[in-house]
mmCIF file of C-alpha atoms in Angstrom:
data_model
loop_
_atom_site.group_PDB
_atom_site.id
_atom_site.type_symbol
_atom_site.label_atom_id
_atom_site.label_comp_id
_atom_site.label_asym_id
_atom_site.label_seq_id
_atom_site.Cartn_x
_atom_site.Cartn_y
_atom_site.Cartn_z
ATOM 1 C CA PHE A 1 97.588 95.384 -19.939
ATOM 2 C CA GLU A 2 96.279 97.138 -23.006
ATOM 3 C CA ASN A 3 96.163 100.922 -23.255
ATOM 4 C CA TYR A 4 93.692 103.050 -25.208
ATOM 5 C CA PHE A 5 94.080 106.699 -26.165
ATOM 6 C CA HIS A 6 92.323 109.442 -28.068
ATOM 7 C CA ASP A 7 93.524 109.779 -31.663
ATOM 8 C CA SER A 8 92.270 112.798 -33.586
ATOM 9 C CA ASN A 9 92.732 110.849 -36.838
ATOM 10 C CA ASN A 10 90.762 107.816 -35.655
ATOM 11 C CA PRO A 11 86.994 108.295 -35.142
ATOM 12 C CA HIS A 12 86.849 104.961 -33.289
ATOM 13 C CA SER A 13 89.356 105.901 -30.616
ATOM 14 C CA LEU A 14 88.480 107.372 -27.225
ATOM 15 C CA CYS A 15 86.622 110.686 -27.272
ATOM 16 C CA ASN A 16 89.223 112.177 -24.956
ATOM 17 C CA ASN A 17 92.087 110.994 -22.751
ATOM 18 C CA PHE A 18 90.648 112.592 -19.597
ATOM 19 C CA ILE A 19 88.324 109.891 -18.236
ATOM 20 C CA LYS A 20 85.719 110.962 -15.673
ATOM 21 C CA LYS A 21 83.777 107.733 -15.225
ATOM 22 C CA LEU A 22 83.622 104.096 -16.353
ATOM 23 C CA PHE A 23 80.534 101.927 -15.986
ATOM 24 C CA ILE A 24 79.113 98.614 -17.238
ATOM 25 C CA ASP A 25 75.535 98.258 -18.481
ATOM 26 C CA HIS A 26 73.117 95.317 -18.179
ATOM 27 C CA LYS A 27 74.724 93.649 -21.203
ATOM 28 C CA ASN A 28 78.235 93.933 -19.747
ATOM 29 C CA GLN A 29 79.178 96.650 -22.208
ATOM 30 C CA VAL A 30 81.824 99.101 -21.010
ATOM 31 C CA TRP A 31 81.015 102.812 -21.308
ATOM 32 C CA VAL A 32 83.536 105.628 -20.991
ATOM 33 C CA CYS A 33 82.560 109.133 -19.889
ATOM 34 C CA THR A 34 85.155 111.801 -20.649
ATOM 35 C CA VAL A 35 85.541 115.576 -20.444
ATOM 36 C CA ASP A 36 84.533 115.705 -24.105
ATOM 37 C CA GLY A 37 81.852 113.142 -24.807
ATOM 38 C CA VAL A 38 80.913 109.507 -24.205
ATOM 39 C CA CYS A 39 81.881 106.316 -26.012
ATOM 40 C CA ARG A 40 81.193 102.576 -25.794
ATOM 41 C CA TYR A 41 83.851 99.889 -26.072
ATOM 42 C CA ARG A 42 83.301 97.321 -28.858
ATOM 43 C CA PRO A 43 85.128 94.035 -28.090
ATOM 44 C CA ALA A 44 84.581 92.580 -31.557
ATOM 45 C CA THR A 45 86.657 95.321 -33.186
ATOM 46 C CA ASN A 46 88.626 96.367 -30.090
ATOM 47 C CA ASP A 47 87.674 100.009 -30.546
ATOM 48 C CA PHE A 48 85.066 102.552 -29.452
ATOM 49 C CA LYS A 49 81.743 103.836 -30.721
ATOM 50 C CA ARG A 50 81.407 107.573 -30.156
ATOM 51 C CA TYR A 51 78.083 109.357 -29.687
ATOM 52 C CA ASP A 52 78.607 112.642 -31.451
ATOM 53 C CA ASN A 53 75.485 114.365 -30.126
ATOM 54 C CA LEU A 54 76.839 114.120 -26.572
ATOM 55 C CA LYS A 55 79.093 117.109 -26.118
ATOM 56 C CA GLY A 56 81.044 118.334 -23.129
ATOM 57 C CA GLU A 57 81.987 116.729 -19.839
ATOM 58 C CA PHE A 58 80.067 113.751 -18.416
ATOM 59 C CA GLN A 59 80.553 112.332 -14.931
ATOM 60 C CA ALA A 60 76.967 111.517 -13.908
ATOM 61 C CA ALA A 61 75.742 108.157 -15.213
ATOM 62 C CA VAL A 62 73.446 105.395 -14.013
ATOM 63 C CA VAL A 63 71.935 102.182 -15.401
ATOM 64 C CA ALA A 64 68.298 101.584 -14.421
ATOM 65 C CA ASN A 65 66.813 98.209 -13.503
ATOM 66 C CA ASN A 66 65.094 98.099 -16.889
ATOM 67 C CA GLY A 67 68.460 98.541 -18.647
ATOM 68 C CA LYS A 68 68.050 102.203 -19.580
ATOM 69 C CA ILE A 69 71.191 104.310 -19.410
ATOM 70 C CA TYR A 70 70.974 107.888 -18.153
ATOM 71 C CA LEU A 71 73.738 110.461 -18.498
ATOM 72 C CA GLY A 72 73.853 113.977 -17.128
ATOM 73 C CA ASN A 73 75.761 117.222 -17.480
ATOM 74 C CA THR A 74 73.961 120.489 -18.320
ATOM 75 C CA GLN A 75 71.130 118.316 -19.598
ATOM 76 C CA LEU A 76 69.842 114.765 -19.271
ATOM 77 C CA SER A 77 70.386 112.126 -21.989
ATOM 78 C CA VAL A 78 68.743 108.683 -22.272
ATOM 79 C CA TYR A 79 70.089 105.785 -24.325
ATOM 80 C CA ASP A 80 67.855 104.182 -26.973
ATOM 81 C CA GLU A 81 69.263 100.675 -27.303
ATOM 82 C CA LYS A 82 67.441 99.809 -30.531
ATOM 83 C CA ALA A 83 68.616 102.943 -32.291
ATOM 84 C CA ASP A 84 72.014 102.873 -30.563
ATOM 85 C CA SER A 85 71.701 106.585 -29.905
ATOM 86 C CA PHE A 86 70.907 109.042 -27.118
ATOM 87 C CA THR A 87 67.855 111.236 -26.749
ATOM 88 C CA THR A 88 68.611 114.490 -24.982
ATOM 89 C CA PHE A 89 66.028 116.234 -22.823
ATOM 90 C CA PRO A 90 65.843 120.035 -22.933
ATOM 91 C CA PRO A 91 68.042 121.694 -20.293
ATOM 92 C CA GLN A 92 66.305 122.312 -16.980
ATOM 93 C CA GLU A 93 66.858 125.491 -15.005
ATOM 94 C CA HIS A 94 68.084 123.536 -12.023
ATOM 95 C CA GLY A 95 71.844 123.580 -12.458
ATOM 96 C CA TYR A 96 74.542 121.191 -13.638
ATOM 97 C CA ILE A 97 73.811 117.487 -13.006
ATOM 98 C CA ILE A 98 76.358 116.171 -10.511
ATOM 99 C CA SER A 99 75.053 112.651 -9.902
ATOM 100 C CA LEU A 100 72.209 110.272 -10.782
ATOM 101 C CA ALA A 101 70.497 107.306 -9.101
ATOM 102 C CA VAL A 102 67.440 105.113 -9.706
ATOM 103 C CA ASP A 103 65.155 103.453 -7.172
ATOM 104 C CA LYS A 104 63.455 100.047 -7.320
ATOM 105 C CA ASP A 105 60.599 101.485 -9.387
ATOM 106 C CA ASP A 106 63.033 103.029 -11.893
ATOM 107 C CA ASN A 107 62.301 106.576 -10.781
ATOM 108 C CA LEU A 108 65.341 108.666 -11.674
ATOM 109 C CA TYR A 109 66.952 111.017 -9.133
ATOM 110 C CA ALA A 110 69.296 113.824 -10.122
ATOM 111 C CA ALA A 111 71.433 116.018 -7.893
ATOM 112 C CA THR A 112 72.539 119.356 -9.304
ATOM 113 C CA ASN A 113 74.419 122.272 -7.798
ATOM 114 C CA SER A 114 71.119 123.996 -7.001
ATOM 115 C CA SER A 115 68.482 121.292 -6.382
ATOM 116 C CA ILE A 116 67.603 117.607 -6.232
ATOM 117 C CA TYR A 117 64.735 116.344 -8.361
ATOM 118 C CA PHE A 118 63.328 113.121 -9.753
ATOM 119 C CA TYR A 119 61.506 111.803 -12.800
ATOM 120 C CA ASN A 120 58.946 109.026 -12.813
ATOM 121 C CA ALA A 121 59.907 105.834 -14.657
ATOM 122 C CA ASP A 122 58.186 106.970 -17.869
ATOM 123 C CA MET A 123 60.081 110.298 -17.793
ATOM 124 C CA THR A 124 56.779 112.137 -18.152
ATOM 125 C CA GLN A 125 56.822 114.006 -14.849
ATOM 126 C CA MET A 126 59.566 115.807 -12.972
ATOM 127 C CA THR A 127 59.309 116.714 -9.284
ATOM 128 C CA ILE A 128 61.711 118.891 -7.316
ATOM 129 C CA MET A 129 62.360 117.639 -3.803
ATOM 130 C CA SER A 130 61.548 120.046 -0.999
ATOM 131 C CA ASP A 131 64.417 122.489 -0.583
ATOM 132 C CA CYS A 132 64.491 121.736 3.145
ATOM 133 C CA ASN A 133 66.309 118.549 2.072
ATOM 134 C CA PHE A 134 69.228 120.371 0.473
ATOM 135 C CA ASN A 135 69.170 124.144 1.008
ATOM 136 C CA ASP A 136 71.800 123.996 3.756
ATOM 137 C CA PHE A 137 74.481 122.348 1.621
ATOM 138 C CA LEU A 138 73.979 123.131 -2.088
ATOM 139 C CA THR A 139 76.046 126.177 -3.029
ATOM 140 C CA HIS A 140 75.346 126.621 -6.780
ATOM 141 C CA ALA A 141 79.057 125.926 -7.372
ATOM 142 C CA ASP A 142 81.230 122.809 -7.717
ATOM 143 C CA ASP A 143 79.299 120.760 -5.187
ATOM 144 C CA ILE A 144 80.040 117.155 -4.163
ATOM 145 C CA VAL A 145 76.648 115.432 -3.880
ATOM 146 C CA PRO A 146 76.755 111.685 -4.678
ATOM 147 C CA LEU A 147 73.442 109.791 -4.791
ATOM 148 C CA TYR A 148 72.763 106.125 -4.109
ATOM 149 C CA VAL A 149 69.604 104.016 -3.599
ATOM 150 C CA ASP A 150 70.082 100.964 -1.362
ATOM 151 C CA ASN A 151 68.216 97.633 -1.317
ATOM 152 C CA GLU A 152 65.704 98.976 1.196
ATOM 153 C CA ASN A 153 64.826 101.781 -1.257
ATOM 154 C CA ASN A 154 66.486 104.471 0.832
ATOM 155 C CA LEU A 155 68.020 107.378 -1.047
ATOM 156 C CA TRP A 156 71.475 108.304 0.277
ATOM 157 C CA ILE A 157 72.653 111.842 -0.440
ATOM 158 C CA GLY A 158 76.140 113.220 0.172
ATOM 159 C CA ARG A 159 75.764 116.632 1.804
ATOM 160 C CA ASN A 160 78.637 118.515 0.169
ATOM 161 C CA GLY A 161 81.000 118.512 3.121
ATOM 162 C CA LYS A 162 78.326 118.182 5.801
ATOM 163 C CA GLY A 163 78.088 114.403 6.028
ATOM 164 C CA VAL A 164 75.415 112.243 4.456
ATOM 165 C CA MET A 165 71.644 111.838 4.720
ATOM 166 C CA ARG A 166 69.358 108.841 4.276
ATOM 167 C CA LYS A 167 65.882 109.537 2.927
ATOM 168 C CA ASN A 168 63.256 106.815 3.241
ATOM 169 C CA LEU A 169 61.410 106.945 -0.078
ATOM 170 C CA LYS A 170 58.347 105.271 1.424
ATOM 171 C CA ASP A 171 57.562 107.699 4.245
ATOM 172 C CA ASN A 172 59.997 110.535 3.358
ATOM 173 C CA SER A 173 61.646 110.392 6.785
ATOM 174 C CA ILE A 174 65.250 111.595 6.932
ATOM 175 C CA ASP A 175 68.286 110.584 8.990
ATOM 176 C CA ILE A 176 71.385 112.782 8.902
ATOM 177 C CA TYR A 177 74.866 111.479 9.687
ATOM 178 C CA ASP A 178 76.895 114.574 10.474
ATOM 179 C CA THR A 179 80.625 115.008 10.109
ATOM 180 C CA GLN A 180 81.342 114.025 13.717
ATOM 181 C CA ARG A 181 80.062 110.499 13.063
ATOM 182 C CA LEU A 182 81.967 109.951 9.813
ATOM 183 C CA SER A 183 85.604 109.714 8.800
ATOM 184 C CA ASN A 184 85.086 113.090 7.102
ATOM 185 C CA GLY A 185 82.195 115.288 6.016
ATOM 186 C CA ILE A 186 83.144 115.272 2.321
ATOM 187 C CA VAL A 187 81.513 112.095 0.995
ATOM 188 C CA ARG A 188 82.574 111.371 -2.585
ATOM 189 C CA THR A 189 81.119 107.909 -3.191
ATOM 190 C CA ILE A 190 78.385 105.716 -1.681
ATOM 191 C CA ILE A 191 77.801 101.994 -2.217
ATOM 192 C CA GLU A 192 76.123 99.043 -0.477
ATOM 193 C CA ASP A 193 77.734 95.621 -0.089
ATOM 194 C CA ASN A 194 76.070 92.193 -0.059
ATOM 195 C CA ASN A 195 75.698 92.362 3.726
ATOM 196 C CA LYS A 196 73.636 95.582 3.459
ATOM 197 C CA ARG A 197 76.457 97.707 4.836
ATOM 198 C CA ILE A 198 76.748 101.207 3.399
ATOM 199 C CA TRP A 199 80.287 102.230 2.456
ATOM 200 C CA LEU A 200 81.125 105.921 2.257
ATOM 201 C CA GLY A 201 84.341 107.048 0.585
ATOM 202 C CA THR A 202 85.432 110.384 2.042
ATOM 203 C CA GLU A 203 88.406 112.727 1.939
ATOM 204 C CA LYS A 204 89.791 111.118 5.088
ATOM 205 C CA GLY A 205 89.088 107.411 4.834
ATOM 206 C CA ILE A 206 86.111 105.068 4.665
ATOM 207 C CA THR A 207 83.012 105.037 6.843
ATOM 208 C CA ILE A 208 80.956 101.823 7.043
ATOM 209 C CA ILE A 209 77.363 102.109 8.295
ATOM 210 C CA ASN A 210 76.106 98.713 9.452
ATOM 211 C CA PRO A 211 72.459 97.580 9.285
ATOM 212 C CA ASP A 212 72.181 98.083 13.077
ATOM 213 C CA ASN A 213 73.331 101.701 12.521
ATOM 214 C CA SER A 214 76.701 101.137 14.181
ATOM 215 C CA ILE A 215 79.611 102.795 12.401
ATOM 216 C CA GLU A 216 83.123 101.638 11.536
ATOM 217 C CA ILE A 217 85.897 103.905 10.269
ATOM 218 C CA VAL A 218 88.893 102.761 8.219
ATOM 219 C CA ARG A 219 91.840 105.097 7.632
ATOM 220 C CA HIS A 220 95.354 105.021 6.246
ATOM 221 C CA ASN A 221 98.013 104.085 8.763
ATOM 222 C CA PHE A 222 101.728 104.463 8.021
ATOM 223 C CA ILE A 223 102.549 101.546 10.298
ATOM 224 C CA ASP A 224 99.922 99.053 9.088
ATOM 225 C CA LYS A 225 100.375 98.475 5.362
ATOM 226 C CA ASP A 226 97.278 96.239 5.240
ATOM 227 C CA LEU A 227 95.035 99.291 5.675
ATOM 228 C CA LEU A 228 94.288 101.978 3.090
ATOM 229 C CA SER A 229 97.148 103.230 0.942
ATOM 230 C CA ASP A 230 95.677 106.753 1.122
ATOM 231 C CA ASN A 231 92.747 108.447 2.849
ATOM 232 C CA ALA A 232 91.233 110.265 -0.141
ATOM 233 C CA ILE A 233 88.630 107.816 -1.510
ATOM 234 C CA TYR A 234 87.045 108.645 -4.866
ATOM 235 C CA SER A 235 85.412 105.346 -5.799
ATOM 236 C CA ILE A 236 84.473 102.032 -4.171
ATOM 237 C CA ILE A 237 83.483 98.927 -6.148
ATOM 238 C CA CYS A 238 81.621 95.982 -4.662
ATOM 239 C CA ASP A 239 82.115 92.635 -6.423
ATOM 240 C CA LYS A 240 79.614 89.790 -6.548
#
């Protein structure tokens, strides 16, 4: 194991020691989002490139199909690979960006603590989703609203303690999975595996939604050590 830390005397160290998110882009580069900026790991020199125009905490990040990297906090930033820099869009009056997702057409979806909206692939038009989709669970506070687009181009939205919803982006139909059907209503992470099963990480275990809409629940068990080590699930990673 090799450890990396922030060093105030080294501009090529981590931005901060409090890491909020790690992700890998289309070129297998590792990016680190912290409570005070974003940096990219450089294997050739075994250090980090900081992006000084990105200030504050970042936990929302997504890589589009075309390779673009989007980051969000109080505003939205887009990575310019040729310039190796980020372009920041003016802040929108729609709250703090909690999570990001992209669909098959590279439309970008953003969940904030007051609304959910999306940009077209060219980032020339922004549309706010109808508030009937989110007005019963967004509180304008520290909301938990993960986003995920599956292989069928459905947008999955965590409902801030009230389960999860699936929005068909073709016909805009909505299916809601309430708390009674899940391991817990607080959904922190959403991912799809290679068998098209949707995995939900919640505060009280894992919920698996199968393609036939049947549901499996996995929880920690003190007796069976082959199950979860704890019920609070913050991230799930699917390998290849």
